[in-house]
Amino acid sequence: MPRVNRKPSPPPSPSTSQLTGNNKPLPDAVTRTDNQKYGVYLDSANVDKKTGASLFVNTNVPPPKFQGIGNETQSPTTYAHGTDTFERYQFQKGVKDCAHNAEEVQHGKPLLPPAKHADNEFTLASKEKVTGQVFGYSHEDNIEVSKQARKTNPNAVNHNANPQPGESYGIIRQHEPRNGQSPFHFAPVVARDGNQTITAEQTAGTSDAKSRNTYPTMDVYRVGDNQDSFHNRYANKDGYGKDAITVTTQKWGPQTLRENDPKPDATEPLSKKQRTE
C-alpha cells in the first residue's frame, strides 16, 4: 500500500546545554506528534529499515512510555529539540505477518509464529472491541463481526476507530480477495498523543512467516479525521475497498485450535493450552 507523504517541519536549533554528553540534535527527518510526546521516521523520511523502526519518546512522558513486546532496546543517546529531550527506543525484527505482529503487541510478548504450529493447528489471540467476539477465525467470520460492530456502534468504527496503546486497528475487506489481495490489515498502536496514534506495523508476505527477520514500519494516524485516519488510508479502491470496515481489536487468549474446531466464545474460559514462545 502506498503511504501518504508528510513532510516534517524543520526543528528549531537546540540549545548548547542540551547537546552535551550523549545528547544530539533530533534528526530533521523525525516527524513529531502534535504535543511533542513522540517522534517517528515516516516512510517519506527515506531511512534504512532498522533506523526507521525507532520510536522517539519525550523524557516528560511517564511510564509506561509505550506498548511493545518487551524486546525493544533503549539508545544511550538522547536527542534535543528546542526545550524538549527525547529518548530513542529501537524496535526489533519481528514476524512478517500483520495480524500476528498486532497480537504480539496486544499481549506485550512474543507469540508462536503461524509456521511453527503443527500442520492442522492455528492460534487465535485477539477479539473485536465492540462485539467482544474472537477475531481471526475465518475471513467470512471477520466480515460478519466487522458488520456487527458497525451496526452495534457506528461511532466506534471506520474513521472513528479509536485504539489505545496495546490495541490495534483492523481493516476488513468485505468480499473474497482476488489474486494478490489481502483480506485485512492490522496495525498495533504502541503509543498515543491526544488523537494521534503511533503504530508499529508488519506487512504479510505470500506465505506464513517462519522467523523474525523484518523490522516494523512506524506510522501515525489521527482518530476521527477523515483525511488522516487509518480508515482513510486503506479504505479505497487501491486498498481494501471503499466498503471496507475498520474496527479495533484487543488481546484475547491466545488459544490454539485445530482445523474444524468450533469458534471459541470469548466469554468462556480458555479450554486449550496457551502457546507462546
C-alpha atoms as an extended CHARMM CRD file, in Angstrom:
* protein
*
       277  EXT
         1         1  MET       CA              0.0000000000        0.0000000000        0.0000000000  PROA      1               0.0000000000
         2         2  PRO       CA              1.3760000000        3.4580000000       -0.8090000000  PROA      2               0.0000000000
         3         3  ARG       CA              1.5580000000        5.7310000000        2.1740000000  PROA      3               0.0000000000
         4         4  VAL       CA              0.7590000000        9.3990000000        2.4060000000  PROA      4               0.0000000000
         5         5  ASN       CA              3.8990000000       11.5040000000        2.3090000000  PROA      5               0.0000000000
         6         6  ARG       CA              4.0310000000       14.0220000000        5.1050000000  PROA      6               0.0000000000
         7         7  LYS       CA              6.9210000000       16.4400000000        5.2830000000  PROA      7               0.0000000000
         8         8  PRO       CA              8.3140000000       17.0280000000        8.7970000000  PROA      8               0.0000000000
         9         9  SER       CA              8.6500000000       20.6330000000        9.8960000000  PROA      9               0.0000000000
        10        10  PRO       CA             12.2520000000       21.7680000000       10.4940000000  PROA      10              0.0000000000
        11        11  PRO       CA             13.2070000000       21.7630000000       14.1880000000  PROA      11              0.0000000000
        12        12  PRO       CA             14.4720000000       24.8550000000       15.9940000000  PROA      12              0.0000000000
        13        13  SER       CA             18.1480000000       24.8820000000       16.8890000000  PROA      13              0.0000000000
        14        14  PRO       CA             18.7690000000       23.0750000000       20.1930000000  PROA      14              0.0000000000
        15        15  SER       CA             20.4530000000       24.9640000000       22.9790000000  PROA      15              0.0000000000
        16        16  THR       CA             24.1360000000       24.3110000000       23.6740000000  PROA      16              0.0000000000
        17        17  SER       CA             23.3320000000       22.8700000000       27.1000000000  PROA      17              0.0000000000
        18        18  GLN       CA             21.1720000000       20.2030000000       25.5030000000  PROA      18              0.0000000000
        19        19  LEU       CA             23.9810000000       18.9330000000       23.2930000000  PROA      19              0.0000000000
        20        20  THR       CA             26.4630000000       17.9600000000       25.9950000000  PROA      20              0.0000000000
        21        21  GLY       CA             27.4450000000       14.3840000000       26.8410000000  PROA      21              0.0000000000
        22        22  ASN       CA             25.3690000000       11.7960000000       24.9890000000  PROA      22              0.0000000000
        23        23  ASN       CA             22.9260000000       14.3740000000       23.6260000000  PROA      23              0.0000000000
        24        24  LYS       CA             22.4660000000       15.0070000000       19.9120000000  PROA      24              0.0000000000
        25        25  PRO       CA             20.0170000000       17.1530000000       17.9800000000  PROA      25              0.0000000000
        26        26  LEU       CA             16.8190000000       15.3620000000       16.9970000000  PROA      26              0.0000000000
        27        27  PRO       CA             17.2030000000       14.3890000000       13.3080000000  PROA      27              0.0000000000
        28        28  ASP       CA             15.3280000000       16.6370000000       10.8910000000  PROA      28              0.0000000000
        29        29  ALA       CA             13.6690000000       13.6010000000        9.3100000000  PROA      29              0.0000000000
        30        30  VAL       CA             11.8590000000       12.6830000000       12.5400000000  PROA      30              0.0000000000
        31        31  THR       CA              8.1920000000       13.7140000000       12.4630000000  PROA      31              0.0000000000
        32        32  ARG       CA              6.9040000000       14.7370000000       15.8820000000  PROA      32              0.0000000000
        33        33  THR       CA              3.3660000000       14.3650000000       17.2140000000  PROA      33              0.0000000000
        34        34  ASP       CA              1.2580000000       17.4440000000       17.9690000000  PROA      34              0.0000000000
        35        35  ASN       CA              2.1390000000       17.7010000000       21.6570000000  PROA      35              0.0000000000
        36        36  GLN       CA              5.7870000000       16.7150000000       21.1520000000  PROA      36              0.0000000000
        37        37  LYS       CA              5.3630000000       13.4560000000       23.0730000000  PROA      37              0.0000000000
        38        38  TYR       CA              6.6790000000       11.1770000000       20.3310000000  PROA      38              0.0000000000
        39        39  GLY       CA              8.6090000000       11.1840000000       17.0920000000  PROA      39              0.0000000000
        40        40  VAL       CA              8.9770000000        8.6460000000       14.2710000000  PROA      40              0.0000000000
        41        41  TYR       CA             10.5160000000        8.2630000000       10.8490000000  PROA      41              0.0000000000
        42        42  LEU       CA              7.6900000000        8.0790000000        8.3180000000  PROA      42              0.0000000000
        43        43  ASP       CA              8.2180000000        6.2760000000        5.0120000000  PROA      43              0.0000000000
        44        44  SER       CA              8.9120000000        9.6410000000        3.3920000000  PROA      44              0.0000000000
        45        45  ALA       CA             11.9930000000       10.0380000000        5.5990000000  PROA      45              0.0000000000
        46        46  ASN       CA             13.8610000000        7.5920000000        3.3280000000  PROA      46              0.0000000000
        47        47  VAL       CA             15.9660000000        5.9460000000        6.0450000000  PROA      47              0.0000000000
        48        48  ASP       CA             17.0120000000        2.3120000000        6.3170000000  PROA      48              0.0000000000
        49        49  LYS       CA             14.5750000000       -0.1960000000        7.8330000000  PROA      49              0.0000000000
        50        50  LYS       CA             16.4040000000       -0.5390000000       11.1340000000  PROA      50              0.0000000000
        51        51  THR       CA             16.6710000000        3.2170000000       11.6570000000  PROA      51              0.0000000000
        52        52  GLY       CA             13.0350000000        3.5970000000       10.6120000000  PROA      52              0.0000000000
        53        53  ALA       CA             11.9210000000        1.2060000000       13.3610000000  PROA      53              0.0000000000
        54        54  SER       CA             12.7240000000        3.8010000000       16.0230000000  PROA      54              0.0000000000
        55        55  LEU       CA             10.3490000000        5.4470000000       18.4660000000  PROA      55              0.0000000000
        56        56  PHE       CA             11.4740000000        8.7420000000       19.9800000000  PROA      56              0.0000000000
        57        57  VAL       CA              9.8510000000        9.3900000000       23.3580000000  PROA      57              0.0000000000
        58        58  ASN       CA              9.8570000000       12.7130000000       25.1880000000  PROA      58              0.0000000000
        59        59  THR       CA             11.5440000000       12.2770000000       28.5710000000  PROA      59              0.0000000000
        60        60  ASN       CA              8.4980000000       14.0020000000       30.1070000000  PROA      60              0.0000000000
        61        61  VAL       CA              6.2510000000       11.0590000000       29.1610000000  PROA      61              0.0000000000
        62        62  PRO       CA              5.6160000000        8.9820000000       32.3140000000  PROA      62              0.0000000000
        63        63  PRO       CA              5.9230000000        5.1860000000       32.3100000000  PROA      63              0.0000000000
        64        64  PRO       CA              4.7150000000        3.0950000000       30.6740000000  PROA      64              0.0000000000
        65        65  LYS       CA              6.1480000000        5.1600000000       27.8480000000  PROA      65              0.0000000000
        66        66  PHE       CA              4.8160000000        2.8700000000       25.1020000000  PROA      66              0.0000000000
        67        67  GLN       CA              3.5000000000       -0.6330000000       24.4310000000  PROA      67              0.0000000000
        68        68  GLY       CA              5.8020000000       -3.0640000000       22.6710000000  PROA      68              0.0000000000
        69        69  ILE       CA              6.5450000000       -6.7780000000       23.0030000000  PROA      69              0.0000000000
        70        70  GLY       CA              9.2920000000       -6.3270000000       25.5890000000  PROA      70              0.0000000000
        71        71  ASN       CA             12.4190000000       -6.6830000000       23.4510000000  PROA      71              0.0000000000
        72        72  GLU       CA             12.8260000000       -3.0290000000       22.4250000000  PROA      72              0.0000000000
        73        73  THR       CA             16.2010000000       -1.5180000000       23.2960000000  PROA      73              0.0000000000
        74        74  GLN       CA             16.8960000000        1.9930000000       24.5360000000  PROA      74              0.0000000000
        75        75  SER       CA             19.7140000000        4.0010000000       22.9880000000  PROA      75              0.0000000000
        76        76  PRO       CA             22.2250000000        5.5930000000       25.4170000000  PROA      76              0.0000000000
        77        77  THR       CA             21.9540000000        8.7630000000       23.3240000000  PROA      77              0.0000000000
        78        78  THR       CA             19.2690000000       11.3720000000       23.9630000000  PROA      78              0.0000000000
        79        79  TYR       CA             18.0580000000       13.8460000000       21.3650000000  PROA      79              0.0000000000
        80        80  ALA       CA             17.3220000000       17.5370000000       21.8510000000  PROA      80              0.0000000000
        81        81  HSD       CA             14.6480000000       19.5450000000       20.0830000000  PROA      81              0.0000000000
        82        82  GLY       CA             14.0980000000       23.0690000000       21.3910000000  PROA      82              0.0000000000
        83        83  THR       CA             13.4190000000       22.6890000000       25.1030000000  PROA      83              0.0000000000
        84        84  ASP       CA             12.4630000000       19.0080000000       24.7390000000  PROA      84              0.0000000000
        85        85  THR       CA             14.6550000000       15.9490000000       25.1370000000  PROA      85              0.0000000000
        86        86  PHE       CA             13.8220000000       12.5840000000       23.5730000000  PROA      86              0.0000000000
        87        87  GLU       CA             14.9030000000        9.0140000000       24.2530000000  PROA      87              0.0000000000
        88        88  ARG       CA             15.1200000000        6.5900000000       21.3270000000  PROA      88              0.0000000000
        89        89  TYR       CA             13.7810000000        3.0520000000       21.5130000000  PROA      89              0.0000000000
        90        90  GLN       CA             14.7330000000        0.5540000000       18.8070000000  PROA      90              0.0000000000
        91        91  PHE       CA             12.0370000000       -1.9140000000       17.7850000000  PROA      91              0.0000000000
        92        92  GLN       CA             13.4770000000       -5.2920000000       16.8510000000  PROA      92              0.0000000000
        93        93  LYS       CA             12.8500000000       -7.5340000000       13.8540000000  PROA      93              0.0000000000
        94        94  GLY       CA              9.5290000000       -9.3400000000       14.0040000000  PROA      94              0.0000000000
        95        95  VAL       CA              7.3580000000      -11.8140000000       12.1550000000  PROA      95              0.0000000000
        96        96  LYS       CA              6.3150000000      -10.6520000000        8.6800000000  PROA      96              0.0000000000
        97        97  ASP       CA              2.6050000000      -11.0820000000        9.4080000000  PROA      97              0.0000000000
        98        98  CYS       CA              0.3940000000       -8.0880000000       10.1920000000  PROA      98              0.0000000000
        99        99  ALA       CA             -2.1410000000       -9.9390000000       12.3550000000  PROA      99              0.0000000000
       100       100  HSD       CA              0.4690000000      -11.9060000000       14.2950000000  PROA      100             0.0000000000
       101       101  ASN       CA              2.5190000000       -8.7640000000       14.8670000000  PROA      101             0.0000000000
       102       102  ALA       CA             -0.5660000000       -6.9110000000       16.1300000000  PROA      102             0.0000000000
       103       103  GLU       CA             -1.4050000000       -9.7240000000       18.5380000000  PROA      103             0.0000000000
       104       104  GLU       CA              2.1320000000       -9.7350000000       19.9260000000  PROA      104             0.0000000000
       105       105  VAL       CA              1.9030000000       -6.0180000000       20.6980000000  PROA      105             0.0000000000
       106       106  GLN       CA             -1.5460000000       -6.5250000000       22.2320000000  PROA      106             0.0000000000
       107       107  HSD       CA             -0.1750000000       -9.2290000000       24.5280000000  PROA      107             0.0000000000
       108       108  GLY       CA              3.0970000000       -7.4160000000       25.1640000000  PROA      108             0.0000000000
       109       109  LYS       CA              5.1840000000      -10.5100000000       24.4240000000  PROA      109             0.0000000000
       110       110  PRO       CA              6.2450000000      -12.8110000000       21.5750000000  PROA      110             0.0000000000
       111       111  LEU       CA              3.7790000000      -15.4800000000       20.4320000000  PROA      111             0.0000000000
       112       112  LEU       CA              4.4080000000      -18.6550000000       18.4840000000  PROA      112             0.0000000000
       113       113  PRO       CA              4.5740000000      -17.8250000000       14.7210000000  PROA      113             0.0000000000
       114       114  PRO       CA              1.9630000000      -19.4870000000       12.4820000000  PROA      114             0.0000000000
       115       115  ALA       CA              4.5000000000      -21.6020000000       10.5930000000  PROA      115             0.0000000000
       116       116  LYS       CA              5.7450000000      -23.2160000000       13.8280000000  PROA      116             0.0000000000
       117       117  HSD       CA              2.4070000000      -24.8530000000       14.5910000000  PROA      117             0.0000000000
       118       118  ALA       CA              1.5000000000      -28.3690000000       13.5660000000  PROA      118             0.0000000000
       119       119  ASP       CA              0.0330000000      -28.5070000000       10.0740000000  PROA      119             0.0000000000
       120       120  ASN       CA             -3.5750000000      -28.6110000000       11.2920000000  PROA      120             0.0000000000
       121       121  GLU       CA             -3.2270000000      -26.0900000000       14.1280000000  PROA      121             0.0000000000
       122       122  PHE       CA             -3.6160000000      -22.3270000000       14.3830000000  PROA      122             0.0000000000
       123       123  THR       CA             -3.8260000000      -19.7900000000       17.1940000000  PROA      123             0.0000000000
       124       124  LEU       CA             -6.3960000000      -17.0990000000       17.8920000000  PROA      124             0.0000000000
       125       125  ALA       CA             -5.1850000000      -14.2860000000       20.1340000000  PROA      125             0.0000000000
       126       126  SER       CA             -7.4890000000      -11.2660000000       19.7320000000  PROA      126             0.0000000000
       127       127  LYS       CA            -11.1030000000      -10.1270000000       19.9420000000  PROA      127             0.0000000000
       128       128  GLU       CA            -13.0520000000       -7.2660000000       18.3960000000  PROA      128             0.0000000000
       129       129  LYS       CA            -13.6340000000       -4.4340000000       20.8840000000  PROA      129             0.0000000000
       130       130  VAL       CA            -17.2960000000       -3.5140000000       20.2210000000  PROA      130             0.0000000000
       131       131  THR       CA            -18.7530000000       -7.0080000000       19.9360000000  PROA      131             0.0000000000
       132       132  GLY       CA            -16.3080000000       -8.8030000000       22.2130000000  PROA      132             0.0000000000
       133       133  GLN       CA            -16.1110000000      -11.6390000000       19.6790000000  PROA      133             0.0000000000
       134       134  VAL       CA            -12.9510000000      -13.6270000000       18.9630000000  PROA      134             0.0000000000
       135       135  PHE       CA            -11.3140000000      -12.3760000000       15.7760000000  PROA      135             0.0000000000
       136       136  GLY       CA             -9.4110000000      -14.2390000000       13.0670000000  PROA      136             0.0000000000
       137       137  TYR       CA            -11.4180000000      -17.4650000000       12.9200000000  PROA      137             0.0000000000
       138       138  SER       CA            -12.0510000000      -17.0840000000        9.1790000000  PROA      138             0.0000000000
       139       139  HSD       CA            -12.3490000000      -14.3050000000        6.6200000000  PROA      139             0.0000000000
       140       140  GLU       CA            -16.1030000000      -14.8430000000        6.3860000000  PROA      140             0.0000000000
       141       141  ASP       CA            -16.4120000000      -14.6050000000       10.1560000000  PROA      141             0.0000000000
       142       142  ASN       CA            -14.2390000000      -11.4760000000       10.2540000000  PROA      142             0.0000000000
       143       143  ILE       CA            -16.6110000000       -9.8260000000        7.7820000000  PROA      143             0.0000000000
       144       144  GLU       CA            -19.6270000000      -10.7220000000        9.8950000000  PROA      144             0.0000000000
       145       145  VAL       CA            -18.0010000000       -9.4780000000       13.1080000000  PROA      145             0.0000000000
       146       146  SER       CA            -16.9980000000       -6.1900000000       11.4630000000  PROA      146             0.0000000000
       147       147  LYS       CA            -20.5600000000       -5.6930000000       10.2180000000  PROA      147             0.0000000000
       148       148  GLN       CA            -21.9280000000       -6.4180000000       13.6810000000  PROA      148             0.0000000000
       149       149  ALA       CA            -19.5210000000       -3.8890000000       15.1890000000  PROA      149             0.0000000000
       150       150  ARG       CA            -20.6460000000       -1.2230000000       12.7210000000  PROA      150             0.0000000000
       151       151  LYS       CA            -24.3130000000       -1.9750000000       13.4370000000  PROA      151             0.0000000000
       152       152  THR       CA            -23.8340000000       -2.0570000000       17.2190000000  PROA      152             0.0000000000
       153       153  ASN       CA            -21.7870000000        1.1360000000       17.4800000000  PROA      153             0.0000000000
       154       154  PRO       CA            -21.2490000000        3.0120000000       14.2000000000  PROA      154             0.0000000000
       155       155  ASN       CA            -19.3670000000        5.7090000000       16.1270000000  PROA      155             0.0000000000
       156       156  ALA       CA            -16.6100000000        3.2480000000       17.0740000000  PROA      156             0.0000000000
       157       157  VAL       CA            -15.6000000000        2.0280000000       13.6130000000  PROA      157             0.0000000000
       158       158  ASN       CA            -14.0460000000        3.3400000000       10.3890000000  PROA      158             0.0000000000
       159       159  HSD       CA            -12.7190000000        6.9270000000       10.8150000000  PROA      159             0.0000000000
       160       160  ASN       CA            -13.6980000000        6.7690000000       14.4880000000  PROA      160             0.0000000000
       161       161  ALA       CA            -11.9470000000        3.5080000000       15.3340000000  PROA      161             0.0000000000
       162       162  ASN       CA            -10.1310000000        4.5320000000       18.4930000000  PROA      162             0.0000000000
       163       163  PRO       CA             -7.4910000000        2.0290000000       19.6580000000  PROA      163             0.0000000000
       164       164  GLN       CA             -5.4410000000        2.7050000000       22.7610000000  PROA      164             0.0000000000
       165       165  PRO       CA             -1.8310000000        1.5300000000       23.2260000000  PROA      165             0.0000000000
       166       166  GLY       CA             -1.9650000000       -2.2530000000       23.3180000000  PROA      166             0.0000000000
       167       167  GLU       CA             -4.9350000000       -2.3660000000       20.9300000000  PROA      167             0.0000000000
       168       168  SER       CA             -4.9530000000       -2.4540000000       17.1170000000  PROA      168             0.0000000000
       169       169  TYR       CA             -6.6430000000       -1.0860000000       14.0520000000  PROA      169             0.0000000000
       170       170  GLY       CA             -8.0320000000       -3.7870000000       11.7940000000  PROA      170             0.0000000000
       171       171  ILE       CA             -9.4750000000       -3.0880000000        8.3450000000  PROA      171             0.0000000000
       172       172  ILE       CA            -11.5260000000       -5.9070000000        6.8000000000  PROA      172             0.0000000000
       173       173  ARG       CA            -12.1570000000       -6.3730000000        3.1040000000  PROA      173             0.0000000000
       174       174  GLN       CA            -15.8790000000       -7.0610000000        2.6250000000  PROA      174             0.0000000000
       175       175  HSD       CA            -15.5170000000       -9.6640000000       -0.1300000000  PROA      175             0.0000000000
       176       176  GLU       CA            -13.2040000000      -12.5110000000       -1.0300000000  PROA      176             0.0000000000
       177       177  PRO       CA             -9.7940000000      -11.1250000000       -2.0070000000  PROA      177             0.0000000000
       178       178  ARG       CA             -8.6770000000      -11.5590000000       -5.5830000000  PROA      178             0.0000000000
       179       179  ASN       CA             -5.2470000000      -12.8610000000       -6.5120000000  PROA      179             0.0000000000
       180       180  GLY       CA             -2.5850000000      -10.7290000000       -4.8480000000  PROA      180             0.0000000000
       181       181  GLN       CA             -5.0240000000       -9.0470000000       -2.4620000000  PROA      181             0.0000000000
       182       182  SER       CA             -5.0130000000       -9.3450000000        1.3170000000  PROA      182             0.0000000000
       183       183  PRO       CA             -8.2830000000       -9.8860000000        3.2220000000  PROA      183             0.0000000000
       184       184  PHE       CA             -7.2740000000       -7.4880000000        6.0000000000  PROA      184             0.0000000000
       185       185  HSD       CA             -4.5690000000       -5.3630000000        7.5550000000  PROA      185             0.0000000000
       186       186  PHE       CA             -3.8490000000       -4.9090000000       11.2540000000  PROA      186             0.0000000000
       187       187  ALA       CA             -1.8260000000       -2.0880000000       12.7910000000  PROA      187             0.0000000000
       188       188  PRO       CA             -0.9900000000       -2.2450000000       16.5190000000  PROA      188             0.0000000000
       189       189  VAL       CA             -0.9200000000        1.0290000000       18.4380000000  PROA      189             0.0000000000
       190       190  VAL       CA              2.2260000000        1.3940000000       20.5230000000  PROA      190             0.0000000000
       191       191  ALA       CA              1.6670000000        4.9770000000       21.7550000000  PROA      191             0.0000000000
       192       192  ARG       CA             -0.7580000000        7.9090000000       21.6380000000  PROA      192             0.0000000000
       193       193  ASP       CA             -0.5420000000       11.6790000000       21.7470000000  PROA      193             0.0000000000
       194       194  GLY       CA             -4.0490000000       13.0910000000       22.0190000000  PROA      194             0.0000000000
       195       195  ASN       CA             -5.9720000000       11.8340000000       18.9720000000  PROA      195             0.0000000000
       196       196  GLN       CA             -2.7900000000       10.7430000000       17.2080000000  PROA      196             0.0000000000
       197       197  THR       CA             -1.9260000000        7.0510000000       17.2970000000  PROA      197             0.0000000000
       198       198  ILE       CA              1.5680000000        5.6790000000       16.6370000000  PROA      198             0.0000000000
       199       199  THR       CA              1.7140000000        2.1970000000       15.1050000000  PROA      199             0.0000000000
       200       200  ALA       CA              4.4430000000       -0.3990000000       14.5110000000  PROA      200             0.0000000000
       201       201  GLU       CA              3.2460000000       -2.4100000000       11.5110000000  PROA      201             0.0000000000
       202       202  GLN       CA              4.2520000000       -5.5110000000        9.6050000000  PROA      202             0.0000000000
       203       203  THR       CA              3.0550000000       -6.4660000000        6.1200000000  PROA      203             0.0000000000
       204       204  ALA       CA              2.4750000000      -10.1380000000        5.3950000000  PROA      204             0.0000000000
       205       205  GLY       CA              4.3140000000      -11.9390000000        2.6490000000  PROA      205             0.0000000000
       206       206  THR       CA              2.9100000000      -14.6130000000        0.3210000000  PROA      206             0.0000000000
       207       207  SER       CA              3.4380000000      -17.4680000000        2.7910000000  PROA      207             0.0000000000
       208       208  ASP       CA              3.3690000000      -17.9890000000        6.5520000000  PROA      208             0.0000000000
       209       209  ALA       CA              6.2620000000      -16.2030000000        8.1990000000  PROA      209             0.0000000000
       210       210  LYS       CA              8.7740000000      -18.5560000000        9.8200000000  PROA      210             0.0000000000
       211       211  SER       CA             11.1780000000      -16.2470000000       11.6330000000  PROA      211             0.0000000000
       212       212  ARG       CA             11.7620000000      -12.7750000000       12.9980000000  PROA      212             0.0000000000
       213       213  ASN       CA             13.5120000000      -11.1230000000       10.0900000000  PROA      213             0.0000000000
       214       214  THR       CA             11.6650000000       -7.8630000000        9.3150000000  PROA      214             0.0000000000
       215       215  TYR       CA             11.7120000000       -4.5130000000       11.0880000000  PROA      215             0.0000000000
       216       216  PRO       CA              8.2860000000       -2.9370000000       11.6340000000  PROA      216             0.0000000000
       217       217  THR       CA              7.2280000000        0.2730000000        9.9170000000  PROA      217             0.0000000000
       218       218  MET       CA              6.2600000000        3.1530000000       12.2060000000  PROA      218             0.0000000000
       219       219  ASP       CA              3.3200000000        5.3330000000       11.2350000000  PROA      219             0.0000000000
       220       220  VAL       CA              0.9690000000        7.9690000000       12.6510000000  PROA      220             0.0000000000
       221       221  TYR       CA             -2.8140000000        8.2480000000       12.2030000000  PROA      221             0.0000000000
       222       222  ARG       CA             -5.3730000000       10.6920000000       13.6000000000  PROA      222             0.0000000000
       223       223  VAL       CA             -8.5650000000        9.2910000000       15.1350000000  PROA      223             0.0000000000
       224       224  GLY       CA            -11.7690000000       10.8550000000       13.8060000000  PROA      224             0.0000000000
       225       225  ASP       CA            -10.0090000000       12.7310000000       10.9940000000  PROA      225             0.0000000000
       226       226  ASN       CA            -11.4750000000       11.8690000000        7.5980000000  PROA      226             0.0000000000
       227       227  GLN       CA             -8.2140000000       12.8040000000        5.8710000000  PROA      227             0.0000000000
       228       228  ASP       CA             -5.5940000000       11.3790000000        8.2260000000  PROA      228             0.0000000000
       229       229  SER       CA             -7.3390000000        8.3850000000        9.7820000000  PROA      229             0.0000000000
       230       230  PHE       CA             -6.2100000000        4.7950000000        9.3950000000  PROA      230             0.0000000000
       231       231  HSD       CA             -9.5180000000        4.0930000000        7.6380000000  PROA      231             0.0000000000
       232       232  ASN       CA             -8.9770000000        6.7970000000        5.0290000000  PROA      232             0.0000000000
       233       233  ARG       CA             -5.5050000000        5.4540000000        4.2650000000  PROA      233             0.0000000000
       234       234  TYR       CA             -6.7360000000        1.9630000000        3.4050000000  PROA      234             0.0000000000
       235       235  ALA       CA            -10.4820000000        2.0670000000        2.6180000000  PROA      235             0.0000000000
       236       236  ASN       CA            -10.2000000000        2.8880000000       -1.0790000000  PROA      236             0.0000000000
       237       237  LYS       CA            -10.1150000000        1.1110000000       -4.4280000000  PROA      237             0.0000000000
       238       238  ASP       CA             -6.3360000000        0.6910000000       -4.2570000000  PROA      238             0.0000000000
       239       239  GLY       CA             -6.5120000000       -0.6440000000       -0.7080000000  PROA      239             0.0000000000
       240       240  TYR       CA             -9.1680000000       -2.8470000000        0.8750000000  PROA      240             0.0000000000
       241       241  GLY       CA            -12.1620000000       -1.3490000000       -0.9390000000  PROA      241             0.0000000000
       242       242  LYS       CA            -14.3630000000        1.6590000000       -0.3120000000  PROA      242             0.0000000000
       243       243  ASP       CA            -16.7840000000       -0.5840000000        1.5990000000  PROA      243             0.0000000000
       244       244  ALA       CA            -14.0860000000       -1.9330000000        3.9470000000  PROA      244             0.0000000000
       245       245  ILE       CA            -14.7830000000       -1.6910000000        7.6770000000  PROA      245             0.0000000000
       246       246  THR       CA            -12.1800000000       -0.6170000000       10.2320000000  PROA      246             0.0000000000
       247       247  VAL       CA            -12.5510000000       -1.9890000000       13.7740000000  PROA      247             0.0000000000
       248       248  THR       CA            -10.4700000000       -2.1180000000       16.9330000000  PROA      248             0.0000000000
       249       249  THR       CA             -9.0630000000       -5.3760000000       18.2700000000  PROA      249             0.0000000000
       250       250  GLN       CA             -7.8460000000       -6.2920000000       21.7660000000  PROA      250             0.0000000000
       251       251  LYS       CA             -5.9030000000       -9.1650000000       23.2610000000  PROA      251             0.0000000000
       252       252  TRP       CA             -7.6290000000      -12.4580000000       23.9670000000  PROA      252             0.0000000000
       253       253  GLY       CA             -6.2280000000      -15.9030000000       24.6660000000  PROA      253             0.0000000000
       254       254  PRO       CA             -4.0790000000      -16.9940000000       22.9720000000  PROA      254             0.0000000000
       255       255  GLN       CA             -5.8420000000      -20.2660000000       22.2590000000  PROA      255             0.0000000000
       256       256  THR       CA             -4.5580000000      -22.9630000000       19.9230000000  PROA      256             0.0000000000
       257       257  LEU       CA             -7.1890000000      -24.6890000000       17.7820000000  PROA      257             0.0000000000
       258       258  ARG       CA             -7.2460000000      -27.4930000000       15.2510000000  PROA      258             0.0000000000
       259       259  GLU       CA             -8.8740000000      -27.3190000000       11.8490000000  PROA      259             0.0000000000
       260       260  ASN       CA            -12.6830000000      -27.6560000000       12.0610000000  PROA      260             0.0000000000
       261       261  ASP       CA            -12.7540000000      -26.7750000000       15.7800000000  PROA      261             0.0000000000
       262       262  PRO       CA            -15.7420000000      -24.5080000000       16.5020000000  PROA      262             0.0000000000
       263       263  LYS       CA            -15.1510000000      -20.7950000000       17.0120000000  PROA      263             0.0000000000
       264       264  PRO       CA            -14.4020000000      -20.0710000000       20.6800000000  PROA      264             0.0000000000
       265       265  ASP       CA            -16.6940000000      -17.9150000000       22.7890000000  PROA      265             0.0000000000
       266       266  ALA       CA            -14.6210000000      -15.0500000000       24.1920000000  PROA      266             0.0000000000
       267       267  THR       CA            -16.7360000000      -15.0260000000       27.3690000000  PROA      267             0.0000000000
       268       268  GLU       CA            -15.8650000000      -18.6370000000       28.1880000000  PROA      268             0.0000000000
       269       269  PRO       CA            -12.6440000000      -19.7230000000       29.9730000000  PROA      269             0.0000000000
       270       270  LEU       CA             -9.8460000000      -20.9610000000       27.7430000000  PROA      270             0.0000000000
       271       271  SER       CA            -10.1370000000      -24.6890000000       27.1870000000  PROA      271             0.0000000000
       272       272  LYS       CA             -6.8280000000      -25.4480000000       25.4990000000  PROA      272             0.0000000000
       273       273  LYS       CA             -3.2060000000      -24.9130000000       26.3830000000  PROA      273             0.0000000000
       274       274  GLN       CA             -1.8930000000      -21.4310000000       25.6620000000  PROA      274             0.0000000000
       275       275  ARG       CA              1.0320000000      -21.3670000000       23.2400000000  PROA      275             0.0000000000
       276       276  THR       CA              3.7720000000      -18.7610000000       23.4910000000  PROA      276             0.0000000000
       277       277  GLU       CA              7.4440000000      -18.5730000000       22.6610000000  PROA      277             0.0000000000
